[in-house]
PDB file of C-alpha atoms in Angstrom:
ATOM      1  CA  UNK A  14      43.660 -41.646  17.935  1.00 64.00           C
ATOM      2  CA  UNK A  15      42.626 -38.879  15.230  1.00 74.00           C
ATOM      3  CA  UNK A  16      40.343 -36.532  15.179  1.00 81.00           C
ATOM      4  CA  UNK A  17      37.999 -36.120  13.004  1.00 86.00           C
ATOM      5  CA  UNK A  18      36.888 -32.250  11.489  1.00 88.00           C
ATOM      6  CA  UNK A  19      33.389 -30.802  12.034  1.00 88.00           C
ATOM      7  CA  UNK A  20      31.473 -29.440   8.978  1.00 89.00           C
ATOM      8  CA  UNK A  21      31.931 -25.377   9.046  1.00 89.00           C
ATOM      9  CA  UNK A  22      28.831 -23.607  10.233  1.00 88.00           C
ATOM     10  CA  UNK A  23      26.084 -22.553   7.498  1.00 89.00           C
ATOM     11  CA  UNK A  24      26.544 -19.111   7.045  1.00 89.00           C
ATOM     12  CA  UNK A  25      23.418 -16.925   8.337  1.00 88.00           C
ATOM     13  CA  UNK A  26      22.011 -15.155   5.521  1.00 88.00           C
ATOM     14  CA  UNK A  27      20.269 -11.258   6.127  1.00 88.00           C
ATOM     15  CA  UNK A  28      16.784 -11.297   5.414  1.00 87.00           C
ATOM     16  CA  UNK A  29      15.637  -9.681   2.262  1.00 86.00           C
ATOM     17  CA  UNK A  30      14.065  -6.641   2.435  1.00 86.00           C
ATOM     18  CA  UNK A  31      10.364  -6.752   1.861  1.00 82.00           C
ATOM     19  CA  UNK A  32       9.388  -5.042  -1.501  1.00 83.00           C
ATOM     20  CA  UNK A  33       6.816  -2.469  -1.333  1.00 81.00           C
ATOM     21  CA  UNK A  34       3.201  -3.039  -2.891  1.00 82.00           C
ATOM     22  CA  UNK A  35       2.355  -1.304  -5.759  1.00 86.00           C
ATOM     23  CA  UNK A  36       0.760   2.441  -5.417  1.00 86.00           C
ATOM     24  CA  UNK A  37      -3.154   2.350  -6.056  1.00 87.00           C
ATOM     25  CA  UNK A  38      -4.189   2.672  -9.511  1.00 87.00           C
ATOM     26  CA  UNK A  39      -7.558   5.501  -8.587  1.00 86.00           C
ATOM     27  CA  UNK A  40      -4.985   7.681  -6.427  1.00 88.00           C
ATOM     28  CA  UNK A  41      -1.972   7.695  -7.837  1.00 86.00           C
ATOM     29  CA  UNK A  42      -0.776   6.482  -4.388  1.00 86.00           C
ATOM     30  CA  UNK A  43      -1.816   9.812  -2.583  1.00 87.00           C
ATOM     31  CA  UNK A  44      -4.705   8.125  -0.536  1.00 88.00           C
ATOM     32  CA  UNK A  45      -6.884  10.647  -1.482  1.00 89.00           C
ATOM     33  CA  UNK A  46      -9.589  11.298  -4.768  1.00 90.00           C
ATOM     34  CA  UNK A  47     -11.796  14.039  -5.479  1.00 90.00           C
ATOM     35  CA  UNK A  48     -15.389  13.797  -5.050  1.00 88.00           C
ATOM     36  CA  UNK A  49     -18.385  16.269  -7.045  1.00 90.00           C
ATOM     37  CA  UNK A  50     -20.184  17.822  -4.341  1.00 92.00           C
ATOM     38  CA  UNK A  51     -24.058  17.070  -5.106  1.00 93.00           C
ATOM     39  CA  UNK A  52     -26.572  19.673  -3.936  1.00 94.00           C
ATOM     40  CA  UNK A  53     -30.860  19.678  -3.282  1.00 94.00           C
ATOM     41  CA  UNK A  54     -33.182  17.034  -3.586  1.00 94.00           C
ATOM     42  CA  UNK A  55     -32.315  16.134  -7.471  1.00 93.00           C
ATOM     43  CA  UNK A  56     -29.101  15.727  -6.729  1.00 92.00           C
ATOM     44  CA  UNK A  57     -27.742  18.471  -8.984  1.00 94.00           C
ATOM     45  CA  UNK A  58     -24.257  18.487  -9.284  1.00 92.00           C
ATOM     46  CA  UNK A  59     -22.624  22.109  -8.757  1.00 91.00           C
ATOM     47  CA  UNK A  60     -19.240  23.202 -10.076  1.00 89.00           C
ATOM     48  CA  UNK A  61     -17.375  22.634  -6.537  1.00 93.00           C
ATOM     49  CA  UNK A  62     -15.209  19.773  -5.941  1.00 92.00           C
ATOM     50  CA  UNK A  63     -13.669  18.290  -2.223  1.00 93.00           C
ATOM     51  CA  UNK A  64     -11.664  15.843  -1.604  1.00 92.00           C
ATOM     52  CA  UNK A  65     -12.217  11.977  -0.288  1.00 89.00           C
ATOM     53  CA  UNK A  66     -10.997   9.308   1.030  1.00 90.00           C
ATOM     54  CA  UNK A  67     -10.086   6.801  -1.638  1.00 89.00           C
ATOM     55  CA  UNK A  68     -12.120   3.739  -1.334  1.00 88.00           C
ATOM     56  CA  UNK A  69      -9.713   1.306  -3.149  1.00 86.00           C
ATOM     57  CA  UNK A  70      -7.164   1.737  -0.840  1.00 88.00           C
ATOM     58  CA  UNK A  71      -8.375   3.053   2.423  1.00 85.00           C
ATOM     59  CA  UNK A  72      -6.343   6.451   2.149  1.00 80.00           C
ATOM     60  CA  UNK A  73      -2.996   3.995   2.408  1.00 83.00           C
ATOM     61  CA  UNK A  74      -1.713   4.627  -1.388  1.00 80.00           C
ATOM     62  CA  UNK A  75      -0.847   1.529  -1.684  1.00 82.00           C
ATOM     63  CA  UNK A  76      -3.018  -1.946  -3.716  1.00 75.00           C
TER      64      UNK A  76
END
């Protein structure tokens, strides 16, 4: 009585890497911005600058 052959195993295959999102366009992918600092009750903006959590992105860097 033969026997018959089984089928070879599938191969398992690595899982690709996930690919990174693109860095945020208003950062530059350093999660932060600069923001004018505004002074009195007009408003008036003075020459000093700080910096700010970028909104687009959270502070991640990332879109």
């Amino acid at each position: 009585m033969p026997t018959t052959k089984k089928p070879p195993a599938p191969r398992r295959r690595t899982a690709k890497p996930a690919s990174a999102p693109p860095p945020c366009g208003t950062c530059a992918g350093t999660g932060e911005t600069t923001a004018t600092v505004r002074v009195g009750r007009k408003r008036r903006e003075i020459g000093a600058t700080q910096t700010a959590l970028c909104l687009d992105c959270l502070g991640t860097g990332t879109a």
